Amino acid sequence: MHKKVWVFMLLLACSLPLSGCWNRIEPEEYAWITYVGLDLVDGGQVKVDVCVMPPLSPVPTGVAPPEKLMHVFSATGDTVFEAVRRVNAYMPKRLFWPYLQALVIGEKLARQGVEQHLDALFRNTRVRKNAWVFIAQGSPDMVFEVNPQIEKNPATLIDFLVKTESSFLGKSRVIRLKDFQQELADPGVDPLVSVLGVWDAEQQKLLPPGAAVPSKSEFALNGSAVFHGDELVGWLSPDESQFFLLAKGKMKTGLIVVPHPDNPENLAGIEIIGNKAGLEAKVEGDQVRAAVKIKITGNLGDQWFKVSGEKAQDHSEDPEFYRQLGEQLERKVKAGVESLLARSQTEFHSDILGLGDYICNRYPNDWEQIKSGWEEYYDKAAIEVEVKVNILAPNVLRSRLPKQSGGEEAGT
Amino acid sequence: MNIERISSRQLTWLIISVNLSASMILGPSVIIFYAKQSAWLSSLLAALLAAAGALLNLHLIRCFPGQTVAQFSQKLLGPWFGKPIGFYYSLVSFYMVGVCLRMISQLVKMTLMPETPLWPFILGLTLLVVYSAWLGLEAIARANDLILPVSLVGLVFMLLLAAPEGRPYWGLPVWQLNLPGIVMGTFTPLACFGEVFLILLIAPALNKPTELRTAAVKGILTAGLILAAITQFVLFMMGSFRASAYFVPVMRIAEELNILDIFERFEPLVLAGWLTINSVKMSLLTYAGARSLTETLNRQNYRPVALAALLVLPLLAFLPRNLAENLSIYVETVAFKILIPIAFLILPGIMLIIAKVKKHA
């Protein structure tokens, strides 16, 4: 008898999980968030733009995808969380965060300070921390009006753009939400964040903030935004962003054009294929001394001669030519990084390379002494920049195309 | 009473599980907050101090071979003073299980299933640990033989995958030591390691009593090394500021791990490991608590007491009203500052002195 009772109770217990768990929600009940935009509106409230898309099948189903894939829902509130919840006043589905691709922060909110507004996102375990963060010049609204032509799927579009930019151009500092949180939390480093704009595909130009978005348009990365603490304080051009990435050792590949060693009026494009950088900093007396050591590996990508048909007298692969080519790049990168750092010290007062972070982690007792006045220390820091370039090869053509007999005379 | 037997290797592994179960969850964030880059020193110092405390307990055990604290306390102090000591060790064991039940349930709820109420986790885990305790020490030790290595391999696998995103200078030790910070950082892991007082309750089960000391000290020091490695790895991945902002920074690393932009959110892997390691600890403490109470009451069969734990453990787990109350009052104040120091150091110290005076050695 007892055995039967136990078996009955066991079966009863086994039936409990059959009803499913508390968190069971079917996919069609969710609104899949792809992008989120944050900005301030008049009155000091936060405006949240939630860009949702219908779930698409990863395999062909024979059914055409919906014509419009991006649907934007906006709401305002005293806090970001309140605004997000208010979206549900007219959005009949539950917002689903784990597939968040990008967070776009408007200029107004960024200038006021972002950390307190991002608290809701950092605190929520469902928000995808690997999402990309961007700053929009002006309001982020225009970004969500984009009608992309090449890649229609918003879920993959931004990821493709970021990967293409960082794999082939390297002129914008793309950053993930988790790394942005890290840099905001760390008193020894100021964040640099990619700037997201809109490209007019008809006029072939970058649209200014607030412009009407044409029917054919694309996302475009346009340099980087500089923060001091959690406040936006300025902008870096794409070239300056490139020097920043080189100084951080984060440039995977990119192209830098330098004067040609044979004739400064000619140009040589160096394709960067490898980049490492090291930072050392320490406190000496009442001054911080730092050294940035940058190593670049590159190939000769192309050459442009002012006089068409100009050829080299000597077509041999001369190590000296490679060295000179490297020197040209060293000079350009050194000047660019020094100029960037000078601007960060005098104009932005932003420790973009993280000298403070280095001192804080390597010399914690020294950091305790100087952390309260770190901004002044950084502004007066003596930073040396050392660049070493190694040109590996000129791809498949000889670096100096030989002058053929009977050909044009060299112009120089 | 039927005495179960475990090997010295199994005891070492059980001690590692007991020591890591809470310290891996609560330790890194607190240690990093105080000790920063010297977190590894705090972890190792805690392990050394815990090993010293364990030697005190082992010395006491050697005075009464083949007996648990519930038995020899009555012999040493008489039934009037001895029985309360047996009750006390039962109370501490069950209390620690209750606290652990609440903590691990809250963690699962916070990170994976925020809308599920706490009670299904607490009741489910209670059934599991009472059933394991019912099966006995040998069964728990055999389960731990599988659980501990699998959990640690899972954790190491996840950490290695995340390693490329770390920054060496965040995790490298520094010469400029912050001694007050290191000492402050030692408290939490030391309190977690203090749960090793349970050797007073299970020592007679060792099949080779001569290896007890080596097995116990090896377990504590190994746990200390693992905790130091995990804590320093958390620093290496997150830096001191971000790591100390989260309750459980290892979970953040698992959540943010991104492999080829395809595989993300590995926290169930880490959580499964912790859950199983904590189940071992809770089962062991429930077994030890039930056994201690049985011996205090001079009964033979501990299983009815283990069944009673089905009621007691959920009640203890439901006592805290929220996370803050659980962490600051029930864990930090009551468990770490009162119950564990008394069970791990004060009572064994007093009993050892009395034993020496009475020449029980």
PDB file of C-alpha atoms in Angstrom, chain A residues 137-333:
ATOM      1  CA  GLN A 137      25.130  64.169 -34.255  1.00  0.00           C
ATOM      2  CA  GLY A 138      21.867  65.887 -33.399  1.00  0.00           C
ATOM      3  CA  SER A 139      18.896  63.616 -32.777  1.00  0.00           C
ATOM      4  CA  PRO A 140      19.030  59.851 -33.383  1.00  0.00           C
ATOM      5  CA  ASP A 141      15.607  60.026 -35.099  1.00  0.00           C
ATOM      6  CA  MET A 142      17.035  60.439 -38.582  1.00  0.00           C
ATOM      7  CA  VAL A 143      19.138  57.316 -38.161  1.00  0.00           C
ATOM      8  CA  PHE A 144      15.971  55.252 -37.846  1.00  0.00           C
ATOM      9  CA  GLU A 145      14.504  56.704 -41.018  1.00  0.00           C
ATOM     10  CA  VAL A 146      17.214  55.104 -43.101  1.00  0.00           C
ATOM     11  CA  ASN A 147      16.042  52.945 -45.960  1.00  0.00           C
ATOM     12  CA  PRO A 148      19.022  50.727 -46.667  1.00  0.00           C
ATOM     13  CA  GLN A 149      19.472  49.324 -50.158  1.00  0.00           C
ATOM     14  CA  ILE A 150      22.334  46.828 -49.943  1.00  0.00           C
ATOM     15  CA  GLU A 151      21.495  44.948 -46.754  1.00  0.00           C
ATOM     16  CA  LYS A 152      17.821  45.145 -45.919  1.00  0.00           C
ATOM     17  CA  ASN A 153      17.870  43.186 -42.701  1.00  0.00           C
ATOM     18  CA  PRO A 154      18.415  45.651 -39.839  1.00  0.00           C
ATOM     19  CA  ALA A 155      19.565  42.869 -37.529  1.00  0.00           C
ATOM     20  CA  THR A 156      22.625  42.174 -39.660  1.00  0.00           C
ATOM     21  CA  LEU A 157      23.066  45.577 -41.276  1.00  0.00           C
ATOM     22  CA  ILE A 158      24.810  47.333 -38.414  1.00  0.00           C
ATOM     23  CA  ASP A 159      26.988  44.349 -37.661  1.00  0.00           C
ATOM     24  CA  PHE A 160      28.100  44.147 -41.281  1.00  0.00           C
ATOM     25  CA  LEU A 161      28.800  47.875 -41.341  1.00  0.00           C
ATOM     26  CA  VAL A 162      30.895  47.733 -38.185  1.00  0.00           C
ATOM     27  CA  LYS A 163      32.844  44.713 -39.319  1.00  0.00           C
ATOM     28  CA  THR A 164      33.463  46.163 -42.754  1.00  0.00           C
ATOM     29  CA  GLU A 165      34.589  49.452 -41.264  1.00  0.00           C
ATOM     30  CA  SER A 166      36.952  47.850 -38.796  1.00  0.00           C
ATOM     31  CA  SER A 167      38.220  45.298 -41.312  1.00  0.00           C
ATOM     32  CA  PHE A 168      38.895  47.610 -44.235  1.00  0.00           C
ATOM     33  CA  LEU A 169      38.880  51.238 -43.135  1.00  0.00           C
ATOM     34  CA  GLY A 170      39.600  51.743 -39.446  1.00  0.00           C
ATOM     35  CA  LYS A 171      38.460  55.356 -39.204  1.00  0.00           C
ATOM     36  CA  SER A 172      35.934  55.137 -36.404  1.00  0.00           C
ATOM     37  CA  ARG A 173      36.211  53.732 -32.888  1.00  0.00           C
ATOM     38  CA  VAL A 174      33.440  51.140 -32.738  1.00  0.00           C
ATOM     39  CA  ILE A 175      32.715  50.007 -29.207  1.00  0.00           C
ATOM     40  CA  ARG A 176      30.412  47.444 -27.616  1.00  0.00           C
ATOM     41  CA  LEU A 177      28.053  48.272 -24.752  1.00  0.00           C
ATOM     42  CA  LYS A 178      30.079  46.211 -22.262  1.00  0.00           C
ATOM     43  CA  ASP A 179      33.299  48.054 -23.158  1.00  0.00           C
ATOM     44  CA  PHE A 180      31.526  51.398 -23.028  1.00  0.00           C
ATOM     45  CA  GLN A 181      30.300  50.496 -19.547  1.00  0.00           C
ATOM     46  CA  GLN A 182      33.845  49.540 -18.604  1.00  0.00           C
ATOM     47  CA  GLU A 183      35.280  52.854 -19.753  1.00  0.00           C
ATOM     48  CA  LEU A 184      32.513  54.836 -18.091  1.00  0.00           C
ATOM     49  CA  ALA A 185      33.144  53.030 -14.795  1.00  0.00           C
ATOM     50  CA  ASP A 186      36.902  53.507 -14.933  1.00  0.00           C
ATOM     51  CA  PRO A 187      38.085  56.928 -13.694  1.00  0.00           C
ATOM     52  CA  GLY A 188      41.379  56.508 -15.541  1.00  0.00           C
ATOM     53  CA  VAL A 189      40.056  56.465 -19.082  1.00  0.00           C
ATOM     54  CA  ASP A 190      37.610  58.504 -21.133  1.00  0.00           C
ATOM     55  CA  PRO A 191      35.529  56.747 -23.789  1.00  0.00           C
ATOM     56  CA  LEU A 192      35.649  57.324 -27.515  1.00  0.00           C
ATOM     57  CA  VAL A 193      32.538  56.234 -29.376  1.00  0.00           C
ATOM     58  CA  SER A 194      31.770  55.837 -33.057  1.00  0.00           C
ATOM     59  CA  VAL A 195      29.553  58.451 -34.697  1.00  0.00           C
ATOM     60  CA  LEU A 196      26.639  57.092 -36.720  1.00  0.00           C
ATOM     61  CA  GLY A 197      25.232  59.215 -39.517  1.00  0.00           C
ATOM     62  CA  VAL A 198      23.143  58.804 -42.645  1.00  0.00           C
ATOM     63  CA  TRP A 199      24.537  58.549 -46.133  1.00  0.00           C
ATOM     64  CA  ASP A 200      22.440  59.991 -48.965  1.00  0.00           C
ATOM     65  CA  ALA A 201      22.736  57.277 -51.611  1.00  0.00           C
ATOM     66  CA  GLU A 202      21.287  59.555 -54.330  1.00  0.00           C
ATOM     67  CA  GLN A 203      23.452  62.627 -53.730  1.00  0.00           C
ATOM     68  CA  GLN A 204      26.406  60.520 -52.532  1.00  0.00           C
ATOM     69  CA  LYS A 205      27.106  62.579 -49.454  1.00  0.00           C
ATOM     70  CA  LEU A 206      26.822  62.434 -45.710  1.00  0.00           C
ATOM     71  CA  LEU A 207      23.685  64.156 -44.474  1.00  0.00           C
ATOM     72  CA  PRO A 208      24.057  66.947 -41.909  1.00  0.00           C
ATOM     73  CA  PRO A 209      22.226  66.540 -38.572  1.00  0.00           C
ATOM     74  CA  GLY A 210      18.495  67.128 -38.856  1.00  0.00           C
ATOM     75  CA  ALA A 211      18.363  66.836 -42.668  1.00  0.00           C
ATOM     76  CA  ALA A 212      15.499  65.047 -44.392  1.00  0.00           C
ATOM     77  CA  VAL A 213      16.391  61.424 -45.085  1.00  0.00           C
ATOM     78  CA  PRO A 214      15.975  60.496 -48.749  1.00  0.00           C
ATOM     79  CA  SER A 215      14.295  57.314 -49.907  1.00  0.00           C
ATOM     80  CA  LYS A 216      17.621  55.705 -50.714  1.00  0.00           C
ATOM     81  CA  SER A 217      20.015  56.003 -47.815  1.00  0.00           C
ATOM     82  CA  GLU A 218      22.488  54.002 -45.795  1.00  0.00           C
ATOM     83  CA  PHE A 219      24.046  54.068 -42.349  1.00  0.00           C
ATOM     84  CA  ALA A 220      27.481  55.694 -42.328  1.00  0.00           C
ATOM     85  CA  LEU A 221      30.194  55.866 -39.704  1.00  0.00           C
ATOM     86  CA  ASN A 222      31.746  59.267 -39.448  1.00  0.00           C
ATOM     87  CA  GLY A 223      34.661  59.554 -37.047  1.00  0.00           C
ATOM     88  CA  SER A 224      34.311  59.346 -33.300  1.00  0.00           C
ATOM     89  CA  ALA A 225      32.806  61.215 -30.381  1.00  0.00           C
ATOM     90  CA  VAL A 226      35.071  62.144 -27.467  1.00  0.00           C
ATOM     91  CA  PHE A 227      33.817  61.871 -23.911  1.00  0.00           C
ATOM     92  CA  HIS A 228      35.132  63.391 -20.735  1.00  0.00           C
ATOM     93  CA  GLY A 229      33.809  61.201 -17.974  1.00  0.00           C
ATOM     94  CA  ASP A 230      30.347  60.421 -19.239  1.00  0.00           C
ATOM     95  CA  GLU A 231      29.826  63.693 -21.093  1.00  0.00           C
ATOM     96  CA  LEU A 232      30.339  64.250 -24.776  1.00  0.00           C
ATOM     97  CA  VAL A 233      32.900  67.023 -25.278  1.00  0.00           C
ATOM     98  CA  GLY A 234      33.886  66.907 -28.936  1.00  0.00           C
ATOM     99  CA  TRP A 235      34.350  65.084 -32.183  1.00  0.00           C
ATOM    100  CA  LEU A 236      37.264  63.406 -33.905  1.00  0.00           C
ATOM    101  CA  SER A 237      37.515  63.309 -37.671  1.00  0.00           C
ATOM    102  CA  PRO A 238      37.864  59.923 -39.403  1.00  0.00           C
ATOM    103  CA  ASP A 239      41.629  60.512 -39.809  1.00  0.00           C
ATOM    104  CA  GLU A 240      42.032  61.386 -36.135  1.00  0.00           C
ATOM    105  CA  SER A 241      40.046  58.285 -35.233  1.00  0.00           C
ATOM    106  CA  GLN A 242      42.475  56.295 -37.336  1.00  0.00           C
ATOM    107  CA  PHE A 243      45.423  57.660 -35.357  1.00  0.00           C
ATOM    108  CA  PHE A 244      43.598  56.831 -32.138  1.00  0.00           C
ATOM    109  CA  LEU A 245      43.098  53.233 -33.246  1.00  0.00           C
ATOM    110  CA  LEU A 246      46.774  52.979 -34.221  1.00  0.00           C
ATOM    111  CA  ALA A 247      47.820  54.348 -30.843  1.00  0.00           C
ATOM    112  CA  LYS A 248      45.616  51.763 -29.109  1.00  0.00           C
ATOM    113  CA  GLY A 249      46.897  48.955 -31.334  1.00  0.00           C
ATOM    114  CA  LYS A 250      43.351  48.259 -32.460  1.00  0.00           C
ATOM    115  CA  MET A 251      43.630  48.822 -36.186  1.00  0.00           C
ATOM    116  CA  LYS A 252      43.114  45.528 -37.936  1.00  0.00           C
ATOM    117  CA  THR A 253      43.599  46.933 -41.379  1.00  0.00           C
ATOM    118  CA  GLY A 254      43.320  50.264 -43.122  1.00  0.00           C
ATOM    119  CA  LEU A 255      45.003  52.516 -45.623  1.00  0.00           C
ATOM    120  CA  ILE A 256      47.225  55.532 -45.042  1.00  0.00           C
ATOM    121  CA  VAL A 257      48.535  57.585 -47.925  1.00  0.00           C
ATOM    122  CA  VAL A 258      52.053  59.043 -47.517  1.00  0.00           C
ATOM    123  CA  PRO A 259      54.401  61.032 -49.735  1.00  0.00           C
ATOM    124  CA  HIS A 260      56.374  58.763 -52.036  1.00  0.00           C
ATOM    125  CA  PRO A 261      60.027  58.353 -50.983  1.00  0.00           C
ATOM    126  CA  ASP A 262      61.284  58.903 -54.520  1.00  0.00           C
ATOM    127  CA  ASN A 263      59.422  62.157 -54.973  1.00  0.00           C
ATOM    128  CA  PRO A 264      57.276  63.844 -52.307  1.00  0.00           C
ATOM    129  CA  GLU A 265      54.866  65.026 -54.993  1.00  0.00           C
ATOM    130  CA  ASN A 266      53.987  61.431 -55.695  1.00  0.00           C
ATOM    131  CA  LEU A 267      51.932  59.336 -53.303  1.00  0.00           C
ATOM    132  CA  ALA A 268      52.138  55.848 -51.878  1.00  0.00           C
ATOM    133  CA  GLY A 269      49.228  54.105 -50.200  1.00  0.00           C
ATOM    134  CA  ILE A 270      50.285  51.826 -47.349  1.00  0.00           C
ATOM    135  CA  GLU A 271      47.820  49.105 -46.548  1.00  0.00           C
ATOM    136  CA  ILE A 272      48.072  48.377 -42.846  1.00  0.00           C
ATOM    137  CA  ILE A 273      47.845  44.674 -42.129  1.00  0.00           C
ATOM    138  CA  GLY A 274      49.034  44.560 -38.531  1.00  0.00           C
ATOM    139  CA  ASN A 275      49.119  46.952 -35.592  1.00  0.00           C
ATOM    140  CA  LYS A 276      50.233  46.647 -32.013  1.00  0.00           C
ATOM    141  CA  ALA A 277      50.689  49.319 -29.406  1.00  0.00           C
ATOM    142  CA  GLY A 278      52.028  49.449 -25.897  1.00  0.00           C
ATOM    143  CA  LEU A 279      51.450  52.088 -23.266  1.00  0.00           C
ATOM    144  CA  GLU A 280      53.628  52.829 -20.290  1.00  0.00           C
ATOM    145  CA  ALA A 281      53.003  55.592 -17.818  1.00  0.00           C
ATOM    146  CA  LYS A 282      54.275  56.560 -14.423  1.00  0.00           C
ATOM    147  CA  VAL A 283      54.293  59.445 -12.026  1.00  0.00           C
ATOM    148  CA  GLU A 284      57.605  61.275 -11.684  1.00  0.00           C
ATOM    149  CA  GLY A 285      57.472  64.049  -9.137  1.00  0.00           C
ATOM    150  CA  ASP A 286      54.458  66.125  -9.965  1.00  0.00           C
ATOM    151  CA  GLN A 287      54.308  65.067 -13.574  1.00  0.00           C
ATOM    152  CA  VAL A 288      53.051  62.048 -15.437  1.00  0.00           C
ATOM    153  CA  ARG A 289      55.377  60.645 -18.078  1.00  0.00           C
ATOM    154  CA  ALA A 290      54.061  58.255 -20.662  1.00  0.00           C
ATOM    155  CA  ALA A 291      55.331  56.462 -23.716  1.00  0.00           C
ATOM    156  CA  VAL A 292      53.182  55.129 -26.522  1.00  0.00           C
ATOM    157  CA  LYS A 293      54.933  52.577 -28.678  1.00  0.00           C
ATOM    158  CA  ILE A 294      53.191  51.779 -31.925  1.00  0.00           C
ATOM    159  CA  LYS A 295      54.155  48.980 -34.279  1.00  0.00           C
ATOM    160  CA  ILE A 296      52.704  48.827 -37.741  1.00  0.00           C
ATOM    161  CA  THR A 297      53.067  46.230 -40.415  1.00  0.00           C
ATOM    162  CA  GLY A 298      51.985  47.107 -43.914  1.00  0.00           C
ATOM    163  CA  ASN A 299      52.103  46.435 -47.595  1.00  0.00           C
ATOM    164  CA  LEU A 300      52.555  48.871 -50.421  1.00  0.00           C
ATOM    165  CA  GLY A 301      48.954  49.103 -51.630  1.00  0.00           C
ATOM    166  CA  ASP A 302      49.290  51.520 -54.547  1.00  0.00           C
ATOM    167  CA  GLN A 303      51.399  54.337 -55.934  1.00  0.00           C
ATOM    168  CA  TRP A 304      50.257  57.543 -57.580  1.00  0.00           C
ATOM    169  CA  PHE A 305      52.609  59.510 -59.776  1.00  0.00           C
ATOM    170  CA  LYS A 306      52.001  63.124 -60.470  1.00  0.00           C
ATOM    171  CA  VAL A 307      53.335  62.638 -63.974  1.00  0.00           C
ATOM    172  CA  SER A 308      51.501  59.829 -65.672  1.00  0.00           C
ATOM    173  CA  GLY A 309      53.742  56.974 -66.782  1.00  0.00           C
ATOM    174  CA  GLU A 310      56.538  57.883 -64.424  1.00  0.00           C
ATOM    175  CA  LYS A 311      58.788  54.890 -63.860  1.00  0.00           C
ATOM    176  CA  ALA A 312      61.755  54.124 -61.644  1.00  0.00           C
ATOM    177  CA  GLN A 313      65.293  54.079 -62.982  1.00  0.00           C
ATOM    178  CA  ASP A 314      66.127  51.079 -60.879  1.00  0.00           C
ATOM    179  CA  HIS A 315      63.567  48.346 -60.662  1.00  0.00           C
ATOM    180  CA  SER A 316      65.275  46.257 -57.993  1.00  0.00           C
ATOM    181  CA  GLU A 317      63.458  45.545 -54.699  1.00  0.00           C
ATOM    182  CA  ASP A 318      65.640  47.837 -52.617  1.00  0.00           C
ATOM    183  CA  PRO A 319      65.415  47.392 -48.804  1.00  0.00           C
ATOM    184  CA  GLU A 320      66.297  51.067 -48.519  1.00  0.00           C
ATOM    185  CA  PHE A 321      63.155  51.969 -50.460  1.00  0.00           C
ATOM    186  CA  TYR A 322      61.059  49.881 -48.083  1.00  0.00           C
ATOM    187  CA  ARG A 323      62.760  51.585 -45.137  1.00  0.00           C
ATOM    188  CA  GLN A 324      62.087  55.021 -46.577  1.00  0.00           C
ATOM    189  CA  LEU A 325      58.500  54.098 -47.227  1.00  0.00           C
ATOM    190  CA  GLY A 326      58.205  52.973 -43.581  1.00  0.00           C
ATOM    191  CA  GLU A 327      59.825  56.217 -42.416  1.00  0.00           C
ATOM    192  CA  GLN A 328      57.266  58.256 -44.284  1.00  0.00           C
ATOM    193  CA  LEU A 329      54.497  56.374 -42.544  1.00  0.00           C
ATOM    194  CA  GLU A 330      56.252  56.640 -39.173  1.00  0.00           C
ATOM    195  CA  ARG A 331      56.489  60.405 -39.575  1.00  0.00           C
ATOM    196  CA  LYS A 332      52.839  60.726 -40.537  1.00  0.00           C
ATOM    197  CA  VAL A 333      51.548  58.492 -37.755  1.00  0.00           C
TER     198      VAL A 333
END
